[in-house]
Coordinates of C-alpha atoms and ligand atoms in Angstrom, one line a residue:
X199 CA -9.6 -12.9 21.5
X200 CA -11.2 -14.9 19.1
X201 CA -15.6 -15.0 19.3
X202 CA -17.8 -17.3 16.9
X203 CA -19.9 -15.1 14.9
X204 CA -23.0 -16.8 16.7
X205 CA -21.6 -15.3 20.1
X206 CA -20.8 -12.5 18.3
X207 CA -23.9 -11.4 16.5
X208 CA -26.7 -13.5 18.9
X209 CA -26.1 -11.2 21.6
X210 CA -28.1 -8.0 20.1
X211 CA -25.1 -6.7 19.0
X212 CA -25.3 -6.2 15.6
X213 CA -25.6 -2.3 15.5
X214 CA -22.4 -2.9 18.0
X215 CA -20.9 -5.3 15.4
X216 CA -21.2 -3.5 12.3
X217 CA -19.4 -0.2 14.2
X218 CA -16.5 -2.5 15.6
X219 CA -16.0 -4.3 12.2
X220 CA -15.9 -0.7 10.6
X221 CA -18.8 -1.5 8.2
X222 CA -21.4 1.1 6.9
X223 CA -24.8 0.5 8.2
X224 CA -26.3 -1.5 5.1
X225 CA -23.7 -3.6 4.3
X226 CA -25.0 -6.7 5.4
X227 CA -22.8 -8.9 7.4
X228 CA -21.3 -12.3 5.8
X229 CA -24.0 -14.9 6.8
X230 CA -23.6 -18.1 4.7
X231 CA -21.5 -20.5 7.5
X232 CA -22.0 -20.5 11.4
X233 CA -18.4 -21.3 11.8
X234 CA -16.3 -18.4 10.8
X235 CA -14.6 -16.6 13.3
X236 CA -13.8 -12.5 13.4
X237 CA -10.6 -12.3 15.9
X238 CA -10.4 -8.9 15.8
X239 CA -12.4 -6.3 15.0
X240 CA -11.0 -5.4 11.5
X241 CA -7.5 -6.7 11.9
X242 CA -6.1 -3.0 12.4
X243 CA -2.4 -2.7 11.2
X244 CA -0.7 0.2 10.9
X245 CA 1.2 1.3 8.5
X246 CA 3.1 0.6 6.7
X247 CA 2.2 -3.1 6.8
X248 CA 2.5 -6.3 5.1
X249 CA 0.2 -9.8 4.7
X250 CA 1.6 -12.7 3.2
X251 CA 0.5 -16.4 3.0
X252 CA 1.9 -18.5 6.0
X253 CA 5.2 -19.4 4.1
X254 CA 5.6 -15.3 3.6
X255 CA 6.5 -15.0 7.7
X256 CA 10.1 -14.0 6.5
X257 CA 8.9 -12.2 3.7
X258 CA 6.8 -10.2 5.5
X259 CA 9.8 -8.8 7.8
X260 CA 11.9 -8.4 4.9
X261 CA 9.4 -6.3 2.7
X262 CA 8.3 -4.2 6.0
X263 CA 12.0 -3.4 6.8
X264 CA 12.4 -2.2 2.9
X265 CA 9.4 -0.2 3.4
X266 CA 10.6 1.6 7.0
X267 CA 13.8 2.6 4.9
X268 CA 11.9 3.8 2.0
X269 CA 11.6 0.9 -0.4
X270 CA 8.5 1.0 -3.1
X271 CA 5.9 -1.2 -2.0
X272 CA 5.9 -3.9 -5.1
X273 CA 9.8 -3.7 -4.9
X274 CA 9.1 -4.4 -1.0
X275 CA 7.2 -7.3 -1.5
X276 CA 8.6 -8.8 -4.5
X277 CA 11.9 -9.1 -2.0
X278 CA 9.7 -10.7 -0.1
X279 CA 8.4 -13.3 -2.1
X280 CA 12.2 -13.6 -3.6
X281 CA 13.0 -15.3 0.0
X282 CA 10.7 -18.5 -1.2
X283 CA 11.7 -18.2 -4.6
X284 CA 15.4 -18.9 -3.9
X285 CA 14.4 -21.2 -1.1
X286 CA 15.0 -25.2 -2.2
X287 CA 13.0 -26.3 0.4
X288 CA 9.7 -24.5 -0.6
X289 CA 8.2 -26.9 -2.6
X290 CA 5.5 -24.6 -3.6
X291 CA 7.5 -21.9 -5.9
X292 CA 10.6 -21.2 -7.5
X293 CA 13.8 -23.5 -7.3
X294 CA 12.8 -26.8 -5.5
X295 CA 9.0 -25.9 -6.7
X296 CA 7.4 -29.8 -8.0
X297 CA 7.3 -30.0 -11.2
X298 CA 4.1 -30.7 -14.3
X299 CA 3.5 -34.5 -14.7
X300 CA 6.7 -34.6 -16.8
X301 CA 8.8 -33.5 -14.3
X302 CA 9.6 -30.1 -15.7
X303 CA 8.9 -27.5 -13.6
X304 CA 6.4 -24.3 -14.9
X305 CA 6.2 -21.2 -13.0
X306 CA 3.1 -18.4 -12.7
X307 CA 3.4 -15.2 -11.0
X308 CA 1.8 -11.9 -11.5
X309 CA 2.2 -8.4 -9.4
X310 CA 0.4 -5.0 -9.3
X311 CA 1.8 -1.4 -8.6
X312 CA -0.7 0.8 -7.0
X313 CA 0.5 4.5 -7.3
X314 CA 1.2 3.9 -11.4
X315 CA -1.6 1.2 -12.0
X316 CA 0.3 -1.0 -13.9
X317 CA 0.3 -4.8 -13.7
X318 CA 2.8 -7.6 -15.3
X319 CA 2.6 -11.5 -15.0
X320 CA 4.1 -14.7 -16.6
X321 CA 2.8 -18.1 -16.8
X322 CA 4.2 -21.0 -17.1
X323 CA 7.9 -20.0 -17.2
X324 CA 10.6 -22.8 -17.1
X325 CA 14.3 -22.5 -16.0
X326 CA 14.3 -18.8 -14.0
X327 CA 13.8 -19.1 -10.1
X328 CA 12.0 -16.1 -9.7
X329 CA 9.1 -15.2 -11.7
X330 CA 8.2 -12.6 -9.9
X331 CA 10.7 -10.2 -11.1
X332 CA 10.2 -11.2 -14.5
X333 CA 6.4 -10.2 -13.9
X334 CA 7.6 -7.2 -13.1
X335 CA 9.9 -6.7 -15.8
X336 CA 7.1 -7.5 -18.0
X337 CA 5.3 -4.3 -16.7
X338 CA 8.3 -1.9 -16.1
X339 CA 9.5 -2.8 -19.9
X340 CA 6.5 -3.7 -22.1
X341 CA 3.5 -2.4 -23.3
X342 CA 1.9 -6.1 -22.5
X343 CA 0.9 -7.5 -19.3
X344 CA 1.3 -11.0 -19.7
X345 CA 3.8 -13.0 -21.3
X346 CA 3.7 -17.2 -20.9
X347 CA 5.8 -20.2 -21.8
X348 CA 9.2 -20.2 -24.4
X349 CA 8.2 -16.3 -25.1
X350 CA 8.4 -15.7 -20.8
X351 CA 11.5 -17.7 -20.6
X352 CA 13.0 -15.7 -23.5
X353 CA 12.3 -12.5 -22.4
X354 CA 13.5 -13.1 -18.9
X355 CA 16.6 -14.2 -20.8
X356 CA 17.1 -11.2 -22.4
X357 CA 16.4 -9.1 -19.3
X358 CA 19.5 -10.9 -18.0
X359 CA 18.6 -13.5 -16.0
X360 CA 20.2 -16.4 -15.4
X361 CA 18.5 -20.0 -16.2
X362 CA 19.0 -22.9 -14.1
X363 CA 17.3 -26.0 -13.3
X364 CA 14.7 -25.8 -10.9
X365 CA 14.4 -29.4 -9.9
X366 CA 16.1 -30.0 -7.0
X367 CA 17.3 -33.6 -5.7
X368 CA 14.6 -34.1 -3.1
X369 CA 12.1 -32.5 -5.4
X370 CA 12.9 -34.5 -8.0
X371 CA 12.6 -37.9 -5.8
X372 CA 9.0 -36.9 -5.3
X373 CA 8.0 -36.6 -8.2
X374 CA 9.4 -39.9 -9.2
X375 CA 7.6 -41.3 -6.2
X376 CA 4.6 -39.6 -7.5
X377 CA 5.1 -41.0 -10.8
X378 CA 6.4 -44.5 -9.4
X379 CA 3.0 -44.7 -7.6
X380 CA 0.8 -43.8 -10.3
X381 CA 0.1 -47.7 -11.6
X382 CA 1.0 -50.7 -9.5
X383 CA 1.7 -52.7 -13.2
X384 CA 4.2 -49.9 -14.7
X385 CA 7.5 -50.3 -15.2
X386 CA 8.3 -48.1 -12.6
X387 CA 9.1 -49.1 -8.9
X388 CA 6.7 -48.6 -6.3
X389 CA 7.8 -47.2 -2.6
X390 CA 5.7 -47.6 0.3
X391 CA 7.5 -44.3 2.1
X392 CA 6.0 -41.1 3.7
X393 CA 7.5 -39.4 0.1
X394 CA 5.0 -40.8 -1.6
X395 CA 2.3 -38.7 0.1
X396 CA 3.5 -35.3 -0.7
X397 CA 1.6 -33.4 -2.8
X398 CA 1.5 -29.9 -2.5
X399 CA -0.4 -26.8 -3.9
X400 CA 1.0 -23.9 -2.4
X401 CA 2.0 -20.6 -3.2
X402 CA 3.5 -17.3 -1.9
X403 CA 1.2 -14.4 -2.0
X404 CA 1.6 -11.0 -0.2
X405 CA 0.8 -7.6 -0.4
X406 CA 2.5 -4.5 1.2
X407 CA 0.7 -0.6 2.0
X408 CA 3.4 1.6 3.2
X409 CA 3.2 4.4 5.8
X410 CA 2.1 7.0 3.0
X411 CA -0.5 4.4 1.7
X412 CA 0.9 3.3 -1.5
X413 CA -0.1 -0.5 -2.4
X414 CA 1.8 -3.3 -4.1
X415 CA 0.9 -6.8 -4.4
X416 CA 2.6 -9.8 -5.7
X417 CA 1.8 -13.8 -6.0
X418 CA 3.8 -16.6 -7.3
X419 CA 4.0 -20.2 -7.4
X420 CA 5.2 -23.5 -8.9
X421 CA 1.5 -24.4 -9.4
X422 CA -0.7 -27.8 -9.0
X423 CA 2.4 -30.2 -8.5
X424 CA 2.0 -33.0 -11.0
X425 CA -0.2 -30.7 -13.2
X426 CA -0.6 -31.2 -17.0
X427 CA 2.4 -29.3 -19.3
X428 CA 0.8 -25.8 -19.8
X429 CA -1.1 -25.8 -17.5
X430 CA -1.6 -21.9 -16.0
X431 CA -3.5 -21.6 -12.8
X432 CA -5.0 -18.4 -10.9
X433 CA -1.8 -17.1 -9.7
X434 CA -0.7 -15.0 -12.8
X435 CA -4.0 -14.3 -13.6
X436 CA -5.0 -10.4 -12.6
X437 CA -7.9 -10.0 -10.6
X438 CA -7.5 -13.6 -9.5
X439 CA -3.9 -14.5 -8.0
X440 CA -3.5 -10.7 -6.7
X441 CA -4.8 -7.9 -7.2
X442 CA -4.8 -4.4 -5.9
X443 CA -6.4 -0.1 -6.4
X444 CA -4.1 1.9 -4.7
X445 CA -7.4 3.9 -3.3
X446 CA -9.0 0.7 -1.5
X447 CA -6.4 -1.9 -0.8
X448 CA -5.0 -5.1 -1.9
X449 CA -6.0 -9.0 -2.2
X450 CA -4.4 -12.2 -3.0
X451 CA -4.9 -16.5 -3.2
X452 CA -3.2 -19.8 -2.7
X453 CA -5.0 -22.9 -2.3
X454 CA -6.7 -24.5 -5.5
X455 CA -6.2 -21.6 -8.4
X456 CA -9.3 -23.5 -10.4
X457 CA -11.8 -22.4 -7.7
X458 CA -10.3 -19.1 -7.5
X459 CA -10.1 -18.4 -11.2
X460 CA -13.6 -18.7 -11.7
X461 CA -15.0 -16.0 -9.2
X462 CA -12.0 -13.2 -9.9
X463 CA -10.8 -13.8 -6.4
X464 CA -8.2 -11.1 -5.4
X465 CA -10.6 -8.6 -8.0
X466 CA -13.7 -9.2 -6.0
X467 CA -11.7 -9.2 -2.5
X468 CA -10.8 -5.4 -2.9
X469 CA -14.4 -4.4 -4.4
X470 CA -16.0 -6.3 -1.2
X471 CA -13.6 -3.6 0.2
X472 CA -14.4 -0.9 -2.0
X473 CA -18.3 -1.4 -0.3
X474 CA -17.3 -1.3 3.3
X475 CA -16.4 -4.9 4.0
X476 CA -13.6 -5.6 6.2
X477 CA -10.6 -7.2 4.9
X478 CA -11.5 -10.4 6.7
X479 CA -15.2 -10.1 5.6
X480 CA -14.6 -9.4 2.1
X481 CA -12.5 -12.7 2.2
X482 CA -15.2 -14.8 3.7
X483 CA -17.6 -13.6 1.0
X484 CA -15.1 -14.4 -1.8
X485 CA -14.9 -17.9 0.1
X486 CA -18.6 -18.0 0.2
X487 CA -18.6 -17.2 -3.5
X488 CA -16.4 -19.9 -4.4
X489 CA -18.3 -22.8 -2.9
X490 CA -21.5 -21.3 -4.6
X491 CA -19.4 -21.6 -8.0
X492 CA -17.9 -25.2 -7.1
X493 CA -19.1 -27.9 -9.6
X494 CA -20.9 -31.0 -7.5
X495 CA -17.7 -33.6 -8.3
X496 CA -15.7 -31.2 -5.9
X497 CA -18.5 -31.1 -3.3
X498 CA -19.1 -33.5 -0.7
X499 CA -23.0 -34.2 0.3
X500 CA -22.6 -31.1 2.9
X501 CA -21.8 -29.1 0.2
X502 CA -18.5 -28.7 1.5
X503 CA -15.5 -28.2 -1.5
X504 CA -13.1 -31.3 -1.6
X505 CA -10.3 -28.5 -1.9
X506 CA -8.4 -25.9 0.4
X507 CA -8.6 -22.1 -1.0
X508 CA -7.1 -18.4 1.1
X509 CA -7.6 -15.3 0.5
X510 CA -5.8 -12.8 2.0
X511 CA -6.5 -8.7 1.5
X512 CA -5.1 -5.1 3.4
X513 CA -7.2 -2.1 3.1
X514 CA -5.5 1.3 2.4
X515 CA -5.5 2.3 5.9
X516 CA -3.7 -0.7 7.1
X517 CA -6.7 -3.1 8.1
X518 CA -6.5 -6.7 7.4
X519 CA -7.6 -10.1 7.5
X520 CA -7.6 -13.7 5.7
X521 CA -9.9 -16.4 5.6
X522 CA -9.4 -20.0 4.5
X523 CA -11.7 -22.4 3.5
X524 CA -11.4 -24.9 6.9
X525 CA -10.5 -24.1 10.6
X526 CA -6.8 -23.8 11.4
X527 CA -5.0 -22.0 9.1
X528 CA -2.4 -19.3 9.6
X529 CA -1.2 -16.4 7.7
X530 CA 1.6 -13.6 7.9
X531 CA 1.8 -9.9 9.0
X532 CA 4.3 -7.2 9.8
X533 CA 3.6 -4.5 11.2
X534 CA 4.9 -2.2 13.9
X535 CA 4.2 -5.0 16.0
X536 CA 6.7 -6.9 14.5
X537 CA 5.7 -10.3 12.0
X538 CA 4.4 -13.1 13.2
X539 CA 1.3 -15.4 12.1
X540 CA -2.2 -15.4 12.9
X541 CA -5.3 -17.2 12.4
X542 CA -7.5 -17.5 9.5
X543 CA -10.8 -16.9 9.6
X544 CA -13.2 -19.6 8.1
X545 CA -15.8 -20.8 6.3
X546 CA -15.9 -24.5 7.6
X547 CA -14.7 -26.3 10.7
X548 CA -11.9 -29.0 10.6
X549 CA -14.1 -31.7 11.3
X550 CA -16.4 -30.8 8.6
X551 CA -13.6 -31.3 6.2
X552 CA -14.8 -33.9 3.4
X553 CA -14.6 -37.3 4.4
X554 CA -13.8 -40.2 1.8
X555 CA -12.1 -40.7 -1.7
X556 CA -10.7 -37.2 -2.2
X557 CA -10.2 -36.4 -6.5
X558 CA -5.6 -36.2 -6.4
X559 CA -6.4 -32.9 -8.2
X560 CA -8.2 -31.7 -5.7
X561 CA -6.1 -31.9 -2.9
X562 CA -4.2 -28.7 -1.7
X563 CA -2.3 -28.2 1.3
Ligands
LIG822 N1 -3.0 -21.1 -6.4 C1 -2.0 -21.7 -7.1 C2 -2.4 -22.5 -8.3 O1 -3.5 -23.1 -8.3 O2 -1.6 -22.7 -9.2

């Protein structure tokens, strides 16, 4: 059942409220935006359990199985994330991922291990389909945490794996459309097709607790399609993409990784947390924070950001929740309920989305 927060706390119900959501009395309730919506009281999972972004539904099901048979829970959800990875026809990581503005495709990814508190990432790897297992090659044999560009690629070489080309055939006929598109007096064709239109911005995060409580969390992504060579966004970026403490719970992003960079997104998730929040509160506030940190070309005269952002976060004892930015979003669970998506809560309705000339960059999903 899903109330508006008006319903929900203009009822006298607060003292009710705060005991459903599971928050302390004196942690104040998130209060910025009208709209968001609490559909359950605290999300509660199980464990062990799993939360992914909404392309993570098979993920999810994969890493929970692992985890029922006894799988670690970064190994769990790093097999998870592999699914999207390998997939060609995710457009938003790993082989088929669009490519920088040349056309050559630059991976981020980062993930966390709970029980040992270690951490490895890569940014802006070319040529190896799944940059999440390099990230964690980084942490299992390094003393460093993050590794980026020709120095990612060549360690993942010499940790065995395989290069390839990541461009795929339909992923490489957008970006030419992109790039066909960009001036009407190049050299380049233009196409008046429905290819022309895709842009993307997504990303696969998820983050796993299993049935003794042990936390792992993971995040990768092909980036800002289109994006400048180099450029890194909040994905591999600890404390931002993902982020977890194996004694409060986990946290992670997709949507635009500027926004997200700049408040410590996934970091600030889990110490919401940490004070009593609810998984699905402590992404609302991040949400919240984000706007408040959004710089006025991004902004529409509402205030309301010209770009998509979700955050996504499990507590120790299973809870959890997601919010996105705008009204209809989805994300994926597993637990013993089985996977399946739900609903995001939200900062802003649909039809309060920006209206008008919308910055390219900006755009997300
Ligand atoms: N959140 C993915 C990115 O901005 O690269």
């Amino acid at each position: 059942m899903s109330i508006t927060r008006r319903d929900f706390f203009g009822a006298g119900a607060t003292a009710a409220a705060s005991f459903a959501l599971g928050r302390p009395a004196g942690v104040a309730p998130v209060t910025a935006s009208p709209f968001w919506r609490v559909s359950r009281a605290g999300r509660e999972a199980g464990r062990p359990a799993v939360i992914a972004s909404a392309n993570g539904l098979r993920g999810v099901a994969k890493a929970l199985d692992l985890m029922q048979h006894g799988a670690d829970p970064l190994d769990a959800a790093i097999a998870g994330v592999n699914i999207q990875e390998l997939d060609p026809t995710d457009h938003s990581v790993g082989l088929g991922g669009l490519p920088n503005e040349e056309g050559v495709v630059q991976l981020d990814a980062s993930c966390m291990h709970g029980p040992t508190r270690r951490a490895g990432a890569v940014g802006a790897i070319e040529d190896i389909a799944t940059p999440s297992l390099v990230a964690k090659a980084v942490m299992d044999y390094t003393d460093h945490i993050f590794l980026v560009g020709a120095g990612a690629k060549q360690f993942a070489l010499e940790m065995g794996f395989t290069p390839q080309d990541l461009l795929t055939p339909e992923s490489r006929q957008m970006w030419l459309r992109w790039k066909a598109n960009l001036n009407p007096n190049d050299n380049w064709l233009d196409h008046d097709d429905d290819v022309k239109g895709a842009y993307t911005h997504g990303t696969c995060n998820m983050n796993a607790v299993t049935a003794s409580g042990d936390i792992g969390s993971v995040t990768t992504t092909s980036g800002t399609s289109w994006k400048l060579p180099g450029r890194v966004g909040d994905s591999p970026i600890i404390g931002a993409g993902q982020y977890n403490d194996n004694d409060v719970g986990a946290a992670g992003s997709t949507g635009r990784g500027e926004a997200n960079i700049k408040i410590c997104g996934a970091f600030f998730v889990v110490e919401q947390m940490r004070l009593g929040a609810t998984p699905e509160e402590a992404c609302l506030r991040a949400l919240q924070r984000a706007v408040a940190m959004t710089e006025a070309r991004l902004l529409d005269t509402r205030k309301h950001p010209r770009y998509d952002l979700t955050y996504y976060a499990i507590a120790k004892d299973g809870r959890y929740g997601s919010a996105n930015m705008y009204e209809g979003a989805q994300f994926a669970i597993a637990d013993a309920a089985g996977a399946r998506l739900e609903t995001c809560a939200y900062l802003f309705k649909r039809d309060d989305r920006p209206t008008g000339p919308v910055p390219a960059h900006a755009l997300t999903h």
